[in-house]
Structures are given as structure tokens and as C-alpha cells.
Coordinates of C-alpha atoms in Angstrom, one line a residue:
M36 CA 8.1 11.9 -20.4
D37 CA 6.5 10.1 -23.3
T38 CA 5.2 6.6 -22.6
N39 CA 7.6 4.0 -24.0
A40 CA 6.1 0.8 -25.3
N41 CA 8.6 -1.2 -23.2
I42 CA 8.4 0.8 -20.0
L43 CA 5.9 -0.2 -17.3
R44 CA 4.9 2.8 -15.2
I45 CA 3.5 2.0 -11.8
L46 CA 2.2 4.4 -9.1
V47 CA 3.1 3.0 -5.7
T48 CA 1.1 3.9 -2.6
S49 CA 0.3 2.3 0.8
D50 CA -1.5 2.8 4.1
N51 CA -4.0 5.3 2.9
H52 CA -6.2 4.7 6.0
V53 CA -9.3 6.1 4.3
G54 CA -11.9 7.0 6.8
Y55 CA -9.5 8.0 9.6
L56 CA -11.1 10.6 11.8
E57 CA -13.9 10.9 9.3
K58 CA -16.2 12.4 12.0
D59 CA -13.7 15.0 13.0
G60 CA -15.0 18.5 12.0
I61 CA -11.5 19.7 11.0
R62 CA -9.6 16.6 9.8
G63 CA -12.5 14.5 8.7
R64 CA -11.8 15.0 4.9
D65 CA -8.0 14.6 5.0
S66 CA -7.9 10.9 4.1
F67 CA -10.5 11.3 1.3
N68 CA -8.8 14.3 -0.2
T69 CA -5.4 12.6 -0.1
L70 CA -6.8 9.5 -1.8
E71 CA -8.3 11.7 -4.5
E72 CA -4.9 13.4 -5.0
I73 CA -3.2 10.1 -5.4
L74 CA -5.7 8.9 -8.0
F75 CA -5.3 12.3 -9.8
L76 CA -1.5 11.8 -9.8
A77 CA -2.0 8.4 -11.4
Q78 CA -3.9 10.1 -14.2
Q79 CA -1.5 13.0 -14.5
H80 CA 1.6 10.8 -14.8
D81 CA -0.1 8.4 -17.2
V82 CA 0.7 5.2 -15.2
D83 CA -0.1 1.8 -16.4
F84 CA -1.6 0.8 -13.0
I85 CA -1.6 1.5 -9.3
L86 CA 0.0 -0.8 -6.8
A87 CA -1.3 -0.5 -3.3
G88 CA 0.5 -2.0 -0.2
G89 CA -2.5 -2.5 2.1
D90 CA -4.5 -0.6 4.7
L91 CA -6.6 1.2 2.0
F92 CA -9.2 1.5 4.8
H93 CA -8.6 2.5 8.4
E94 CA -11.3 0.3 9.7
N95 CA -12.0 -3.3 9.2
R96 CA -15.7 -2.4 8.6
P97 CA -15.7 1.1 7.1
S98 CA -18.7 3.2 7.3
I99 CA -21.2 3.5 4.4
H100 CA -20.0 7.0 3.9
C101 CA -16.4 5.9 3.7
M102 CA -17.1 3.1 1.3
N103 CA -19.2 5.4 -0.9
E104 CA -16.4 7.9 -1.1
V105 CA -13.8 5.3 -2.1
L106 CA -16.1 3.9 -4.8
R107 CA -16.9 7.4 -6.0
L108 CA -13.2 8.3 -6.3
I109 CA -12.1 5.1 -8.0
R110 CA -15.0 5.4 -10.5
K111 CA -14.1 9.0 -11.2
Y112 CA -10.3 8.4 -11.8
C113 CA -9.9 4.7 -12.7
L114 CA -12.8 3.8 -14.9
G115 CA -13.0 5.0 -18.5
D116 CA -12.1 4.4 -22.1
R117 CA -8.3 4.7 -21.6
A118 CA -6.6 1.6 -23.1
V119 CA -4.7 -0.7 -20.7
R120 CA -1.3 -1.2 -22.2
F121 CA -0.1 -4.4 -20.6
E122 CA -1.0 -8.0 -20.6
L123 CA -1.7 -10.3 -17.7
L124 CA -0.1 -13.7 -18.6
S125 CA -0.4 -15.7 -15.3
D126 CA -3.1 -18.1 -14.3
T127 CA -5.6 -15.7 -12.6
S128 CA -7.4 -18.6 -11.0
K129 CA -4.3 -18.9 -8.8
N130 CA -3.7 -15.2 -8.4
F131 CA -7.3 -14.5 -7.3
A132 CA -8.1 -17.9 -5.9
N133 CA -9.5 -16.5 -2.6
V134 CA -11.7 -13.7 -3.9
S135 CA -15.1 -13.7 -5.6
F136 CA -14.0 -13.2 -9.2
P137 CA -10.8 -15.1 -10.4
F138 CA -9.7 -12.6 -13.0
A139 CA -8.6 -8.9 -13.3
N140 CA -11.3 -6.3 -13.6
Y141 CA -10.0 -4.8 -16.8
T142 CA -10.4 -8.1 -18.6
D143 CA -14.1 -8.2 -17.7
P144 CA -16.2 -7.3 -20.8
N145 CA -18.8 -5.8 -18.6
L146 CA -16.4 -3.2 -17.2
N147 CA -14.5 -0.3 -18.6
V148 CA -11.3 0.1 -16.6
G149 CA -8.7 2.7 -17.6
V150 CA -6.3 2.6 -14.7
P151 CA -6.3 -0.8 -12.9
V152 CA -5.6 -0.9 -9.2
F153 CA -3.8 -4.0 -7.8
S154 CA -3.9 -4.2 -4.0
I155 CA -3.1 -6.4 -1.1
H156 CA -4.9 -6.1 2.2
G157 CA -3.4 -4.7 5.4
N158 CA -3.9 -5.4 9.1
H159 CA -6.5 -2.7 9.4
D160 CA -8.7 -4.0 6.5
D161 CA -7.9 -7.7 7.0
P162 CA -10.3 -10.5 6.2
A163 CA -12.5 -11.7 9.1
G164 CA -15.8 -13.4 9.8
P165 CA -17.9 -15.6 7.6
G166 CA -16.3 -16.2 4.3
N167 CA -13.0 -14.5 5.5
V168 CA -14.1 -11.3 3.8
C169 CA -12.5 -7.8 4.1
A170 CA -13.4 -4.4 2.8
P171 CA -11.2 -4.6 -0.3
D172 CA -13.1 -7.8 -1.1
L173 CA -16.1 -5.6 -1.7
L174 CA -14.2 -3.4 -4.1
H175 CA -12.9 -6.5 -5.9
S176 CA -16.5 -7.9 -6.2
C177 CA -17.7 -4.5 -7.6
G178 CA -14.9 -4.6 -10.2
F179 CA -13.2 -1.5 -8.8
L180 CA -9.8 -3.0 -7.8
N181 CA -7.9 -6.3 -8.0
L182 CA -7.3 -7.9 -4.6
F183 CA -4.4 -10.3 -4.6
G184 CA -2.0 -11.8 -2.0
K185 CA -4.9 -13.1 0.1
S186 CA -4.5 -16.6 1.7
N187 CA -7.1 -18.6 3.6
S188 CA -4.7 -21.1 5.0
V189 CA -3.0 -20.9 8.4
E190 CA -0.6 -23.8 7.8
T191 CA 1.1 -22.8 4.5
L192 CA 1.5 -19.8 2.3
E193 CA 1.8 -20.1 -1.5
V194 CA 2.7 -16.9 -3.3
S195 CA 1.7 -17.1 -7.0
P196 CA 2.9 -14.0 -8.9
L197 CA 0.9 -11.7 -11.2
L198 CA 2.8 -12.0 -14.5
L199 CA 2.6 -8.8 -16.5
R200 CA 4.1 -8.0 -19.9
K201 CA 4.4 -4.7 -21.7
G202 CA 6.4 -4.9 -24.9
S203 CA 9.7 -6.6 -24.0
T204 CA 9.3 -5.9 -20.3
K205 CA 8.1 -8.8 -18.1
V206 CA 7.3 -8.3 -14.4
A207 CA 6.3 -10.8 -11.7
I208 CA 4.5 -9.2 -8.8
Y209 CA 4.4 -11.3 -5.6
G210 CA 1.8 -10.1 -3.0
I211 CA 1.5 -11.1 0.6
G212 CA -1.4 -9.5 2.4
A213 CA -1.1 -8.8 6.2
V214 CA -0.5 -11.9 8.2
R215 CA -0.1 -12.0 12.0
E216 CA 3.6 -11.4 12.6
E217 CA 4.3 -14.4 14.8
R218 CA 2.5 -16.8 12.4
L219 CA 4.3 -15.5 9.3
H220 CA 7.6 -15.7 11.1
R221 CA 6.9 -19.4 12.0
L222 CA 5.8 -20.2 8.5
F223 CA 9.1 -18.9 7.1
L224 CA 11.2 -20.7 9.7
H225 CA 9.5 -24.0 9.0
D226 CA 9.8 -23.6 5.2
K227 CA 6.0 -23.3 4.7
V228 CA 6.2 -20.3 2.4
T229 CA 6.5 -21.0 -1.3
F230 CA 7.3 -18.4 -3.9
W231 CA 6.4 -19.7 -7.4
R232 CA 8.5 -18.4 -10.3
P233 CA 7.6 -18.2 -14.0
E234 CA 8.1 -21.6 -15.7
D235 CA 9.9 -20.2 -18.7
D236 CA 13.0 -18.0 -18.5
A237 CA 12.5 -17.0 -14.9
E238 CA 15.7 -14.9 -15.0
D239 CA 14.1 -12.7 -17.7
W240 CA 11.4 -11.4 -15.3
F241 CA 11.7 -8.4 -13.0
S242 CA 10.6 -9.7 -9.6
L243 CA 8.7 -7.3 -7.4
A244 CA 7.2 -8.2 -4.0
V245 CA 4.6 -6.1 -2.0
V246 CA 4.2 -7.0 1.7
H247 CA 2.4 -5.5 4.7
Q248 CA 4.3 -6.4 7.8
N249 CA 6.4 -4.9 10.6
R250 CA 9.8 -4.0 9.1
V251 CA 11.1 -2.8 12.4
R252 CA 11.8 -5.5 15.0
H253 CA 9.2 -5.9 17.7
G254 CA 10.5 -8.8 19.8
P255 CA 12.0 -12.0 18.4
T256 CA 9.1 -12.9 16.1
G257 CA 7.1 -9.7 15.8
Y258 CA 8.4 -8.6 12.4
L259 CA 9.4 -9.9 9.0
P260 CA 13.2 -10.0 8.6
E261 CA 14.2 -8.9 5.1
N262 CA 16.5 -11.9 4.8
F263 CA 13.4 -14.2 5.0
L264 CA 12.4 -13.0 1.5
P265 CA 14.0 -14.7 -1.5
N266 CA 17.1 -13.2 -3.0
F267 CA 15.8 -13.5 -6.6
L268 CA 13.6 -10.4 -5.9
D269 CA 14.7 -7.2 -7.5
L270 CA 12.5 -4.8 -5.4
V271 CA 10.3 -5.0 -2.3
V272 CA 7.5 -2.5 -1.7
W273 CA 7.0 -2.5 2.0
G274 CA 3.6 -1.5 3.4
H275 CA 2.5 -1.1 7.1
E276 CA 5.4 1.2 8.3
H277 CA 4.2 4.8 8.2
D278 CA 7.4 6.7 7.9
C279 CA 8.0 7.6 4.2
R280 CA 11.3 6.0 2.9
I281 CA 10.3 5.8 -0.7
E282 CA 13.8 6.1 -2.0
P283 CA 15.0 2.5 -2.6
E284 CA 17.4 1.1 0.0
W285 CA 19.8 -1.6 -1.0
N286 CA 19.9 -4.8 1.1
S287 CA 23.4 -6.1 0.4
S288 CA 22.8 -9.5 2.0
Q289 CA 19.7 -10.3 -0.2
N290 CA 20.7 -8.3 -3.2
F291 CA 17.4 -6.5 -3.6
Y292 CA 16.1 -3.0 -3.0
V293 CA 13.3 -2.0 -0.5
A294 CA 11.0 1.0 -1.0
Q295 CA 8.7 2.0 1.8
P296 CA 6.0 4.4 0.7
G297 CA 4.7 5.1 4.2
S298 CA 1.2 6.3 5.1
S299 CA -0.5 8.9 3.0
V300 CA -2.3 10.3 6.1
A301 CA -1.0 10.9 9.6
T302 CA -2.6 8.6 12.2
S303 CA -0.4 9.2 15.2
L304 CA 1.8 11.9 16.8
I305 CA 5.2 10.3 16.2
E306 CA 8.3 11.7 14.4
G307 CA 8.0 9.2 11.6
E308 CA 4.6 10.6 10.7
A309 CA 6.2 14.1 10.5
L310 CA 8.2 13.2 7.5
P311 CA 6.9 14.5 4.1
K312 CA 4.3 12.2 2.6
A313 CA 4.8 10.9 -0.9
V314 CA 3.8 8.3 -3.4
G315 CA 6.3 6.7 -5.8
L316 CA 6.5 6.5 -9.5
L317 CA 8.2 3.2 -10.5
E318 CA 9.4 2.7 -14.1
I319 CA 10.5 -0.8 -15.1
H320 CA 12.4 -1.6 -18.3
G321 CA 13.5 -5.1 -18.8
R322 CA 15.3 -6.3 -15.6
E323 CA 16.1 -2.7 -14.5
F324 CA 13.9 -0.2 -12.8
K325 CA 14.9 3.4 -13.6
T326 CA 14.0 4.9 -10.3
V327 CA 11.3 5.4 -7.8
L328 CA 10.4 9.1 -8.1
P329 CA 8.9 10.6 -4.9
I330 CA 5.9 12.7 -5.7
D331 CA 5.0 14.9 -2.7
T332 CA 1.3 15.0 -1.7
F333 CA -0.6 17.4 0.4
Y334 CA 0.1 16.2 4.0
I335 CA -0.4 16.8 7.6
A336 CA 2.7 18.4 9.0
F337 CA 3.8 18.3 12.7
E338 CA 5.7 20.9 14.5
I339 CA 8.2 19.2 16.8
L340 CA 7.8 21.1 20.1
D341 CA 10.1 21.1 23.1
C342 CA 8.8 18.8 25.8
L343 CA 8.2 20.0 29.4
I344 CA 9.1 17.1 31.7
I345 CA 7.9 17.4 35.3
L346 CA 9.6 14.9 37.6
D347 CA 8.5 13.7 41.0
C348 CA 5.6 16.1 41.3
P349 CA 1.9 16.0 40.3
M350 CA 0.7 18.2 37.6
S351 CA -1.0 21.2 39.1
D352 CA -4.7 22.0 38.5
N353 CA -3.7 25.4 37.1
L354 CA -1.4 23.8 34.5
M355 CA -4.1 21.3 33.5
R356 CA -6.6 24.1 33.1
F357 CA -4.1 26.1 31.0
L358 CA -3.4 23.1 28.6
A359 CA -7.1 22.3 28.3
G360 CA -7.8 25.9 27.3
L361 CA -5.3 26.2 24.4
P362 CA -7.1 26.9 21.1
Y363 CA -6.7 24.4 18.3
E364 CA -4.8 27.0 16.1
R365 CA -2.0 26.9 18.6
G366 CA -1.7 23.1 18.5
T367 CA 0.7 21.0 16.7
L368 CA -1.2 20.2 13.6
R369 CA -1.7 22.3 10.5
R370 CA -2.9 21.6 7.0
L371 CA -0.5 22.5 4.3
T372 CA -2.0 23.7 1.0
S373 CA 1.0 23.6 -1.3
V374 CA 3.4 20.9 -2.4

């Protein structure tokens, strides 16, 4: 499809968990290879930018090897002479108030950015320690991505949108990095969360939010109810949940859609992780988004095996020895090499 001057094309991804099992002799390269494939897809589909929903890294303090691989891949696929085809109109001192450089990397005359990456942080790579710094902060300081949605306050949360314009299309992107579930729930209940809207012609803007919270209820306050989010939103990109539900789902009470990219690498043996992995291609024209196209990636597939349940008896030593002796090739994981 030819790029239209008024269509904003965004590659949507989340929960890449780069560095997961990096020391494993068989699966150690999975997260790196998948990240490279995602960045390659961004180039192939000629997107305007990449929107990431948190947990780029699996560890709060990734290894030097992991950090080097991420820097290498972003440099390979996102830096270059390609022209950036949209404008950033908002006050970047508010958008990037809690990071080291209060502006987008592609506007820095010292850098040559072809595919900007805008990302919030997740619960795995969340800020901590002196300066409240996280691993994505390092990438922002290096000029490799744009970290937004970060708050240093525990009493209030002010969400100032990125205001982007491409031709006649104007998009407001609201980012909320991972916040402890109970605290965020309390902030919403006590009206301590403020979503700032564009000052002029707010209804002309397509409003998109990206969050990294539990979508599924975990106790009375251990999740973010969708009805806590403002109903002026058009689309919510939901990070943190690992099952891929990239096709937009309509919330009839709030009148917005929710798209859940899921994780790009499997990190647990659950049925949700067995769903095909994908990233989304979002096309926005005016106040409408055309669709979120799922683009399948290479993924770890799980074979759902019948369970042997032994009741009221200890597992015999012979059975334990048998299970321990099963070769890896007969296990439940296999690497797929085609999409």
C-alpha cells in the first residue's frame, strides 16, 4: 500500500522481554531474534513510528550483552537517512518531563533517526533506585528511543499526550507506564489521575492510550478496570497481558476499542502464551483507524498435552526417573521457522 500523506502508520508491539533465558543454550536467542524481526517488519511496512507498550526488557537490570544487542538492533533498523513524515506539536518538556532529554530523538540535530520508537516502561523494566531510572531510560539518554508515560509522583498522575500531526491527521497519544496496581486503582478512585486534552479543537484529535497494567481482574484492586479510562479515547493499546488479542475489541460502555498485542516471546507455560504471536499495523486517518492488521512473527509454539493426574498417591521413583530422562526433542516446545 502506498503511503498516504494523511495516513499515520504505526507498528504496535509490547512485552518483548528481551533477554529472557539469554543463557539458555537452545532458547537464548529467541527474544533477540524476535525483536530483530519486529524492527525489520517496521522497515518492510514503511511505518511512521513504532509504539511499544512496555517490558522491552525482561530484567530490571539487563545484562551488558542484552543491552548491547538492543542498541545494535535499534541502530541497525531505526537510525538512518529516512525522512520522518510527521510533526510533534506538543510541549515536549511535559511529555518527557521525567527523563534526561526533554525532546524526541528525531528532532535532535546530532542524531539521524529514520524510524522513531515511542515506548512506555513496563513492570519488568520499571524505574528504581537513585534517580528513579530504568533500562529504557538508558536508551532514551542514548537517543535510541523516546520514553514517555513516566511519572515520579506517588500522589497524583498527570497524563500529558504526545500530539502528532501528519497532513490532516492529528493523533494524541496518552502513555501510562507500569504503576503498582493497587496504587493506580486508588489514584483513579480518588480522582487523582488527570488526562490533559489538546487546547484547540480537542474533538478533531484521534485519542490513543497505551497502558501496561493487569487487564484481567486480580482481586478487588489488582487490575485496571477499562471503565476507569476516559471515554473520549478512541483506542487503547493494552500492554502487560501476554495472550495476543491484537484484533480491536469494542467496549460498549466506554465507547472505545482495546487492542492487546500480547508478548512477542513466550515466558511461561500457559495456554495464553500458546496463541500465535503477532504485532499490529495501525493506520489512522482523521478520527478513524482503518484497522489493526495482525502480522504474524516467528514464535514459540506449545503443544497442549493431555495431563496425567495422580490422586491420593505419591509419585513413584520409577515415574520420576522416566520423566527426568525424556529428551528435549520430545518436550512441549519447538521453534517454528515459517510464518
